[in-house]
mmCIF file of C-alpha atoms in Angstrom:
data_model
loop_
_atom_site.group_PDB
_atom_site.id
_atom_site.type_symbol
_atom_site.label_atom_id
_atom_site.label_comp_id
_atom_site.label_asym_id
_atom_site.label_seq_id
_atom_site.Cartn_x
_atom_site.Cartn_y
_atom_site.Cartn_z
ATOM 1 C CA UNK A 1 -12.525 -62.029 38.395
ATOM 2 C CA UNK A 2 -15.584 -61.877 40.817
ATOM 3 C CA UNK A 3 -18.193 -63.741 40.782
ATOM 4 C CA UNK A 4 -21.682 -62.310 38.597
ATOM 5 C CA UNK A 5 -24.794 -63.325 37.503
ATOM 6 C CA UNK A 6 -24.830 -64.194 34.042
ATOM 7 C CA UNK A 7 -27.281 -62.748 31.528
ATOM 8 C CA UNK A 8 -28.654 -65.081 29.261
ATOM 9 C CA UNK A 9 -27.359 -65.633 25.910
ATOM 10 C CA UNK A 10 -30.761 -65.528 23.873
ATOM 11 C CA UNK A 11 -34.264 -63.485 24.826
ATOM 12 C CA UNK A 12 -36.092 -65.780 23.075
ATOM 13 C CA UNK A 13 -37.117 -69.484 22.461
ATOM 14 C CA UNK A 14 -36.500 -70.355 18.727
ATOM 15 C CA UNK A 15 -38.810 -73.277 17.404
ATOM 16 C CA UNK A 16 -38.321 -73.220 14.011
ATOM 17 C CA UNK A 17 -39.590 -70.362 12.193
ATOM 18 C CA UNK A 18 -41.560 -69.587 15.494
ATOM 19 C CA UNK A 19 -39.736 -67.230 18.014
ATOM 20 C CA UNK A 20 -41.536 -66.972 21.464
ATOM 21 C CA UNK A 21 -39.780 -64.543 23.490
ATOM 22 C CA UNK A 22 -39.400 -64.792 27.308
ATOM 23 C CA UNK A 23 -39.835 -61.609 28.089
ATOM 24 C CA UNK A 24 -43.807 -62.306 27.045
ATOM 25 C CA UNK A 25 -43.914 -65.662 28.592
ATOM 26 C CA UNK A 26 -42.535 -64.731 31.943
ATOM 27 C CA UNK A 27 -45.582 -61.695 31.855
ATOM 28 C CA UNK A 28 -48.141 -64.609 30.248
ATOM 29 C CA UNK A 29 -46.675 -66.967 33.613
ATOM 30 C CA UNK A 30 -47.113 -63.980 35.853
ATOM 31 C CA UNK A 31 -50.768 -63.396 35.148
ATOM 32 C CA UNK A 32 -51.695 -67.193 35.331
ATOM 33 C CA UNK A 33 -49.847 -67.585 38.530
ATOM 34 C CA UNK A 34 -52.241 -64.203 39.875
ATOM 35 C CA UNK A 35 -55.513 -65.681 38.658
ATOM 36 C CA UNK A 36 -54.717 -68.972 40.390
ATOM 37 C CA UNK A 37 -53.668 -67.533 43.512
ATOM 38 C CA UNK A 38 -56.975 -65.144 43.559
ATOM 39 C CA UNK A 39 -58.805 -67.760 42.131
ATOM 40 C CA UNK A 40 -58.398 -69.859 45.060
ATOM 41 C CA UNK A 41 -58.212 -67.524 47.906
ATOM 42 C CA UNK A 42 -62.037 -66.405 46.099
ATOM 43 C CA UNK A 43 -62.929 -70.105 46.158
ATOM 44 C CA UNK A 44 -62.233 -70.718 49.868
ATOM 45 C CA UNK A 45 -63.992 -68.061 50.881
ATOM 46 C CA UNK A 46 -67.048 -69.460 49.218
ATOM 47 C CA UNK A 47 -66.788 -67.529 45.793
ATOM 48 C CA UNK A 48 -67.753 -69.463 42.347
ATOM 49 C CA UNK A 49 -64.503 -70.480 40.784
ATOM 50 C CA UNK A 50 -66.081 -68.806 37.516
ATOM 51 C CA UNK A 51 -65.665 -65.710 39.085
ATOM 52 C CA UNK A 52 -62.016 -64.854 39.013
ATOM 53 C CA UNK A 53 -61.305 -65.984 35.285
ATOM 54 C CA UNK A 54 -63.531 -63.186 34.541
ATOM 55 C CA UNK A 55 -61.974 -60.710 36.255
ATOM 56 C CA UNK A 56 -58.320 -61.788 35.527
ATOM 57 C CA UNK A 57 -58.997 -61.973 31.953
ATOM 58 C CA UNK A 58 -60.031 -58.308 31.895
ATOM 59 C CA UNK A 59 -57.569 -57.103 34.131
ATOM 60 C CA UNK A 60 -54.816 -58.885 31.804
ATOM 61 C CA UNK A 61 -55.842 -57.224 28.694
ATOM 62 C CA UNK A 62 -56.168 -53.757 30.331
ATOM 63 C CA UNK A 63 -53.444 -53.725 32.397
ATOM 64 C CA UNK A 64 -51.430 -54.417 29.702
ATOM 65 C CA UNK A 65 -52.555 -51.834 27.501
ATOM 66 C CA UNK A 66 -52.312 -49.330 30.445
ATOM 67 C CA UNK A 67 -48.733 -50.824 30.911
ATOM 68 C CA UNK A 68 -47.791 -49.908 27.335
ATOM 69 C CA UNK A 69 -49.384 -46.796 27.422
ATOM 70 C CA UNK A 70 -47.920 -45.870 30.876
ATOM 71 C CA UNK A 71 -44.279 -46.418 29.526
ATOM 72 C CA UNK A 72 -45.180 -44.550 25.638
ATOM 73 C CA UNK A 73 -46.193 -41.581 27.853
ATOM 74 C CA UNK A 74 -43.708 -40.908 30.457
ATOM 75 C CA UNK A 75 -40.514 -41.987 27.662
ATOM 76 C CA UNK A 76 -42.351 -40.858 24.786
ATOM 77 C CA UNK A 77 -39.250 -38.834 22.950
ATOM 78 C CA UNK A 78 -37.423 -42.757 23.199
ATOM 79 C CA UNK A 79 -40.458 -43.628 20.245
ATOM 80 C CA UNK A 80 -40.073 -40.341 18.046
ATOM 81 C CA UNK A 81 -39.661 -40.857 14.748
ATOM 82 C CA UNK A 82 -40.477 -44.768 15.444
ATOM 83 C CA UNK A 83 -44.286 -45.083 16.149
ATOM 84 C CA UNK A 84 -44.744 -48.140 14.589
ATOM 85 C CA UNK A 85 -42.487 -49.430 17.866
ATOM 86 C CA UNK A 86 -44.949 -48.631 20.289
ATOM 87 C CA UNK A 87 -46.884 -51.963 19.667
ATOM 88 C CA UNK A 88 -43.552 -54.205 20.591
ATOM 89 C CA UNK A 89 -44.268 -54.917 23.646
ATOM 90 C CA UNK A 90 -42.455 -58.025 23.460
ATOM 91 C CA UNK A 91 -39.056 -56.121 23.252
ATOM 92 C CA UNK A 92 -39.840 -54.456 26.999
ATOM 93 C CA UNK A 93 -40.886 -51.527 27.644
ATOM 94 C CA UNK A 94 -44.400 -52.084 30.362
ATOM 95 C CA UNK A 95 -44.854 -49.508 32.702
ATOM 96 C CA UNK A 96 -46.306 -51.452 35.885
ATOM 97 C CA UNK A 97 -47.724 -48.154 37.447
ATOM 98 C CA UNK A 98 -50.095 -47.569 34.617
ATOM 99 C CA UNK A 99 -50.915 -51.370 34.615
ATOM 100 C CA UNK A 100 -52.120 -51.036 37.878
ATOM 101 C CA UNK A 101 -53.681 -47.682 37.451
ATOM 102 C CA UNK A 102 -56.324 -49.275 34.696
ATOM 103 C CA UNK A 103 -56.214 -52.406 35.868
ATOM 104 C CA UNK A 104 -57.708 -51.821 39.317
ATOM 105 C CA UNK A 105 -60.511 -49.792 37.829
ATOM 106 C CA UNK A 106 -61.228 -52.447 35.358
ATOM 107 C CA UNK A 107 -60.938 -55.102 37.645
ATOM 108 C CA UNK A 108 -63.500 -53.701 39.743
ATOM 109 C CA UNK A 109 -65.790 -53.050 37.066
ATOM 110 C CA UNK A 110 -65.165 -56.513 36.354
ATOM 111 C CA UNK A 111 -66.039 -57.348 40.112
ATOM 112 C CA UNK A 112 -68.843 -55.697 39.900
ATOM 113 C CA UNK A 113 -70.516 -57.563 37.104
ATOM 114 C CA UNK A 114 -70.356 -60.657 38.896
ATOM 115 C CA UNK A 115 -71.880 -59.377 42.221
ATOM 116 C CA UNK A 116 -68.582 -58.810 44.027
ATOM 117 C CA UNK A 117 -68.405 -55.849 46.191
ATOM 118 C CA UNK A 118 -65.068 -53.890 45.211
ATOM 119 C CA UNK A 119 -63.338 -54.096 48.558
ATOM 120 C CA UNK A 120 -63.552 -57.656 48.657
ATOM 121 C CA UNK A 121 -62.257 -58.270 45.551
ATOM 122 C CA UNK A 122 -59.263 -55.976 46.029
ATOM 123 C CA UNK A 123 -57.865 -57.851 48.995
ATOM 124 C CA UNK A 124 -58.425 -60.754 46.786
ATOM 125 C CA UNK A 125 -55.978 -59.476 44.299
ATOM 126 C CA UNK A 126 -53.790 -57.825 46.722
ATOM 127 C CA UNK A 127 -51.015 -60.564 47.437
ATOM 128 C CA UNK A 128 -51.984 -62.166 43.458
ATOM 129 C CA UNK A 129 -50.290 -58.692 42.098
ATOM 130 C CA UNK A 130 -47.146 -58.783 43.614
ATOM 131 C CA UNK A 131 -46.681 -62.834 42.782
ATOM 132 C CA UNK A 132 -47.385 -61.536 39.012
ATOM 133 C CA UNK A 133 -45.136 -58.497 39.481
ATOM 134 C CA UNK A 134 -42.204 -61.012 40.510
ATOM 135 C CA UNK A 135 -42.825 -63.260 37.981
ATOM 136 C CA UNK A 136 -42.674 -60.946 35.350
ATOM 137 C CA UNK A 137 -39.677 -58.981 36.220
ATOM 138 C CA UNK A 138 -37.831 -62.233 35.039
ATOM 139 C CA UNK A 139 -38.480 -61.163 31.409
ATOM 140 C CA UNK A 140 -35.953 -58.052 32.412
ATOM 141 C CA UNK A 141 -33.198 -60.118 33.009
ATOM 142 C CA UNK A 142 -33.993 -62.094 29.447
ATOM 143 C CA UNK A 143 -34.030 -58.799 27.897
ATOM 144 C CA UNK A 144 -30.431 -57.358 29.917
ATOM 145 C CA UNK A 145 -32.530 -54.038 30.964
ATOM 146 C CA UNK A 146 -33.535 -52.037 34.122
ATOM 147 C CA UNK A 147 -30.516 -53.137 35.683
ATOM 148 C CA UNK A 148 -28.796 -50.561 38.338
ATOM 149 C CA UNK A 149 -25.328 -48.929 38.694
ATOM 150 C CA UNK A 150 -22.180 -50.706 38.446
ATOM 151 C CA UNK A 151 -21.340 -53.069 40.615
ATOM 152 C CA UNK A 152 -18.628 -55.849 41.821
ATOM 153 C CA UNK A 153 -20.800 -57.448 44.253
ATOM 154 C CA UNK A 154 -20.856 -61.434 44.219
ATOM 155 C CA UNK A 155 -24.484 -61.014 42.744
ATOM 156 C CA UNK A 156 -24.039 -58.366 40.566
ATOM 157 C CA UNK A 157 -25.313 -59.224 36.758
ATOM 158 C CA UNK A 158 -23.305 -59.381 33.793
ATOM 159 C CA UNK A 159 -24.281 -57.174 30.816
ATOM 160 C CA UNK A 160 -23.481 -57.516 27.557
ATOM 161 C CA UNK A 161 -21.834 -54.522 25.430
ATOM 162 C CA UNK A 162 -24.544 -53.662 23.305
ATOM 163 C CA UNK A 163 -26.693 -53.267 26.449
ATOM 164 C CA UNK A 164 -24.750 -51.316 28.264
ATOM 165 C CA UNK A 165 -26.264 -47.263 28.739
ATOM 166 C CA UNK A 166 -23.876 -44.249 27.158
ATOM 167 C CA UNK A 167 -21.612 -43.635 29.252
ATOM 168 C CA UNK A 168 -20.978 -47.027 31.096
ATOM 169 C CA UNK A 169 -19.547 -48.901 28.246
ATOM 170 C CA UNK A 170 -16.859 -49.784 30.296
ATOM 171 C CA UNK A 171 -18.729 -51.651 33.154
ATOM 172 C CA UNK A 172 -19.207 -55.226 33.030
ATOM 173 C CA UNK A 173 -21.338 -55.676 35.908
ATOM 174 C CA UNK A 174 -24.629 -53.567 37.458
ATOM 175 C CA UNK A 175 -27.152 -53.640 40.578
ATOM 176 C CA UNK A 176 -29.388 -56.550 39.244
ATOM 177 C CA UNK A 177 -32.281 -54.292 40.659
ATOM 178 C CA UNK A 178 -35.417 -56.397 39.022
ATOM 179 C CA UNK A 179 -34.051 -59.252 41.142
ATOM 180 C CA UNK A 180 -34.152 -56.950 43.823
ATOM 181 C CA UNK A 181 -37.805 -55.688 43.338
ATOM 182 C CA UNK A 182 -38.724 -59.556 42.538
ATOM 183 C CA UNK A 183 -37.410 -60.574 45.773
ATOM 184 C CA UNK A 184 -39.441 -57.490 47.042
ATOM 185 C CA UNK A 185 -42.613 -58.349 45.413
ATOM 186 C CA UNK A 186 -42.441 -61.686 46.768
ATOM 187 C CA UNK A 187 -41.647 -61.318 50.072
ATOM 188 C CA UNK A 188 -44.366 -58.664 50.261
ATOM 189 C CA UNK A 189 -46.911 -61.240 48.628
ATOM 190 C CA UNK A 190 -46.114 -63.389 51.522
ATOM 191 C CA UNK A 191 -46.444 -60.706 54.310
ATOM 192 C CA UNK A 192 -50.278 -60.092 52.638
ATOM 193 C CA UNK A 193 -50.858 -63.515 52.863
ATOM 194 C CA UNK A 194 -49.557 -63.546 55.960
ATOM 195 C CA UNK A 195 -51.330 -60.973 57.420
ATOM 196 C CA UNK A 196 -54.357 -61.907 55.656
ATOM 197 C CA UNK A 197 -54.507 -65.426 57.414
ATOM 198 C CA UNK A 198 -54.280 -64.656 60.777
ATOM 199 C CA UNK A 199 -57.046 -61.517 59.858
ATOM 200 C CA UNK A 200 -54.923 -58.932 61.017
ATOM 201 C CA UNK A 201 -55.910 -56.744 58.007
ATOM 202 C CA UNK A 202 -59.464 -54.993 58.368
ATOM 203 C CA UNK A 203 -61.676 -55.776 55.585
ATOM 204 C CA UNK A 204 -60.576 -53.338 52.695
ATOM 205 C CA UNK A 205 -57.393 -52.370 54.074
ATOM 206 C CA UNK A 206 -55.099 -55.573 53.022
ATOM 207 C CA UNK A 207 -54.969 -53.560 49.084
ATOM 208 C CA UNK A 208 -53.902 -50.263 51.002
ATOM 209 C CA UNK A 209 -50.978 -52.676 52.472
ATOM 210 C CA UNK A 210 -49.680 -53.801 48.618
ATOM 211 C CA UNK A 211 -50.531 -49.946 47.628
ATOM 212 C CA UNK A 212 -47.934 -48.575 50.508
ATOM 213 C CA UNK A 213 -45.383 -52.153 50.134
ATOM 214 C CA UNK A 214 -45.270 -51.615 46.313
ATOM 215 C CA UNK A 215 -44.339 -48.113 46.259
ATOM 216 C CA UNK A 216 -41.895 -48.645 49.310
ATOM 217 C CA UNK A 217 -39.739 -51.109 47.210
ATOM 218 C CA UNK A 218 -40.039 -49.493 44.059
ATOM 219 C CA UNK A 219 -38.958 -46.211 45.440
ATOM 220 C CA UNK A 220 -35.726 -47.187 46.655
ATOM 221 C CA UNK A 221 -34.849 -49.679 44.062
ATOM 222 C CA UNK A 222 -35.651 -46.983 41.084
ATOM 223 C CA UNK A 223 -32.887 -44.830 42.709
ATOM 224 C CA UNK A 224 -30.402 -47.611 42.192
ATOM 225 C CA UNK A 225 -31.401 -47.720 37.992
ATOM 226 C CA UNK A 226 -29.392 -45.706 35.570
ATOM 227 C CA UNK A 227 -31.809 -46.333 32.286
ATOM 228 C CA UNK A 228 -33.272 -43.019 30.324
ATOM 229 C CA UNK A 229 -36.140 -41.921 32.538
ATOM 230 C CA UNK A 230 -38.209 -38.687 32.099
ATOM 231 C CA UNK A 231 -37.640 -36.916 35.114
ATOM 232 C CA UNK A 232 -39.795 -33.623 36.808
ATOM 233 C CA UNK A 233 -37.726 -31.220 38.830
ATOM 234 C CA UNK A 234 -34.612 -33.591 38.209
ATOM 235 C CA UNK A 235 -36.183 -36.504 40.000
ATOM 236 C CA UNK A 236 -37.032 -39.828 38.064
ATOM 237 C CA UNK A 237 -41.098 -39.774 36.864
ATOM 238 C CA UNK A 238 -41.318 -43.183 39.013
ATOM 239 C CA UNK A 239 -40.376 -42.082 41.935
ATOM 240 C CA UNK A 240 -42.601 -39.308 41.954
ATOM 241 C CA UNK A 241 -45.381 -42.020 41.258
ATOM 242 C CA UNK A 242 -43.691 -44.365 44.156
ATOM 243 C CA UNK A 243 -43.955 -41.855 46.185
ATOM 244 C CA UNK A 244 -47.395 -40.615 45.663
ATOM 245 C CA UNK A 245 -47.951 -44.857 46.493
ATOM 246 C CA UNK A 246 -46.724 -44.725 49.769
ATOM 247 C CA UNK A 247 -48.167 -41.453 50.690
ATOM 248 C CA UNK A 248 -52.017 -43.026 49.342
ATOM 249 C CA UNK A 249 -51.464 -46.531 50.807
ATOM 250 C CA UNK A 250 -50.714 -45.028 53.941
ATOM 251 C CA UNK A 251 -53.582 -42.984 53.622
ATOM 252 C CA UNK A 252 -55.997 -45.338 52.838
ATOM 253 C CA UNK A 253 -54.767 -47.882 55.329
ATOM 254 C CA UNK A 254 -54.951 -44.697 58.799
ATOM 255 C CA UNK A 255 -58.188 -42.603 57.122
ATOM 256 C CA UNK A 256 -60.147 -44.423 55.034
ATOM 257 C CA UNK A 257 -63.412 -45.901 56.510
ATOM 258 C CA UNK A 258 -64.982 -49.610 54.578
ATOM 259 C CA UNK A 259 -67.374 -47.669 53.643
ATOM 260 C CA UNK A 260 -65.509 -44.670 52.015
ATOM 261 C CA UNK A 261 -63.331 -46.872 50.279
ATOM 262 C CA UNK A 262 -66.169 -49.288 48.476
ATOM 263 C CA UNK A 263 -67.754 -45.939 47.528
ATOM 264 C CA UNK A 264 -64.799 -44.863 46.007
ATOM 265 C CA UNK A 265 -64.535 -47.543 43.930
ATOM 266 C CA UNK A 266 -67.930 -48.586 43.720
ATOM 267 C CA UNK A 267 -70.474 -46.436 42.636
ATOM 268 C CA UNK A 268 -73.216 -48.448 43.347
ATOM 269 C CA UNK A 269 -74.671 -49.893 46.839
ATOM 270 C CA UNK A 270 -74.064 -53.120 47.075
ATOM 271 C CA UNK A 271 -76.802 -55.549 48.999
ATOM 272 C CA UNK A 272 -75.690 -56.592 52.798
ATOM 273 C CA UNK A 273 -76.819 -60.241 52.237
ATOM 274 C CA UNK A 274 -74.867 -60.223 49.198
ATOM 275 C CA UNK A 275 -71.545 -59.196 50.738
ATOM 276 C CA UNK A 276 -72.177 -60.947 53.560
ATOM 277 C CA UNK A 277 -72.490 -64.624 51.106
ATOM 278 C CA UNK A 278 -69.439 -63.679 49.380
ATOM 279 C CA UNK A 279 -67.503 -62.405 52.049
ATOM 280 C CA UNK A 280 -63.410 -62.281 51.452
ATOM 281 C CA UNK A 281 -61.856 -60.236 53.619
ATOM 282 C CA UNK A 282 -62.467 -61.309 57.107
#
């Protein structure tokens, strides 16, 4: 027998009568680990450390309703007949597009509100996301989905029967591809840092980077998953969206002026000596 990565044996920690699943504590970890990165890259660059506990908490709550919402939408005929399961989130089922989608906006109403100017406090978040993104996609291997196609490779992942999709009953072993897109996310939350320390991202541009790396890896690891996806013209819904990611990082990143992009987000004029005090991006 080859070797595998084995699943775990329980999704959840049992204290008594009290079950805390991992799935929610590896998302709960994620979006501590993002505030405190954020929180400290905001901090060095002169920002109040009240600042980012703020935003985060916002951007938690509504990007994990946009999440939810993101995944009812696009699988919605996997919930018919069972509405009441849209609310268990802690049995999977968060769409990160849609996360991101409503989180972004909120978090830069939430920037606003404390005198940030958006495009500063995107590049804050820009390498925080992808460290929550890895984090979180732990919680998939708890809960034995979003794995890939079979597999005998020495790090394919062991999946028990009951998990198994129709029609691969027989396979023991799959493409463990949220390892793969957790490795991704990491590495690309270093090359943000990276490229953010030695300033070789303009000011505004280091989010168009994670835009364009995000929907890079997820569009080649989604064509290695076999779950139920809705699909448009045959092709899986998220790789449409991955696509459309690449295609508007890249965008952003060759066209799209500092100024364009903080009136894009940012409806409002923010004062020079204001974004010059608070200044995170150069």
């Amino acid at each position: 027998m080859f070797a595998a990565i084995p699943s775990p044996s329980s999704n959840a920690l049992h204290l008594g009568s009290l079950q805390l699943r991992f799935y929610g504590m590896t998302i709960a970890l994620g979006v501590f680990a993002a505030i405190w990165l954020a929180d400290r890259r905001h901090v060095a660059r002169g920002g109040s450390r009240d600042d980012w506990g703020y935003i985060g908490m916002w951007v938690a709550i509504s990007g994990l309703f946009g999440a939810r919402a993101y995944h009812v939408i696009t699988d919605w005929r996997s919930f018919e007949g069972r509405w009441g399961d849209v609310i268990k989130i802690w049995e999977g089922g968060l769409g990160i597009p849609g996360g991101l989608i409503v989180g972004t906006f909120v978090g830069v109403w939430a920037a606003k509100n404390r005198g940030l100017a958006a495009r500063d406090a995107l590049d804050i978040a820009a390498p925080a996301i992808p460290l929550a993104q890895a984090i979180g996609r732990l919680g998939n291997w708890f809960n034995q989905e979003l794995f890939g196609k079979p597999s005998s490779l020495p790090w394919a992942v062991k999946i028990d029967a009951k998990y198994r999709p129709v029609g691969y009953e027989t396979y023991a072993t799959f493409q463990p591809t949220f390892l793969y897109e957790m490795l991704w996310n990491l590495a690309l939350c270093g090359v943000l840092l990276w490229l953010d320390r030695r300033k070789m991202a303009p000011r505004g541009k280091l989010f168009a980077i994670y835009v364009f790396g995000y929907g890079l890896g997820r569009l080649w690891v989604e064509a290695l998953r076999i779950d139920k996806a809705s699909k448009i013209f045959g092709t899986r819904v998220n790789i449409w969206v991955a696509v459309l990611a690449v295609l508007g990082g890249l965008a952003w990143y060759v066209f799209g002026s500092e100024e364009q992009k903080a009136s894009t987000l940012d409806d409002t004029t923010a004062d020079a000596d204001d974004a010059d005090a608070i200044d995170t991006g150069d």
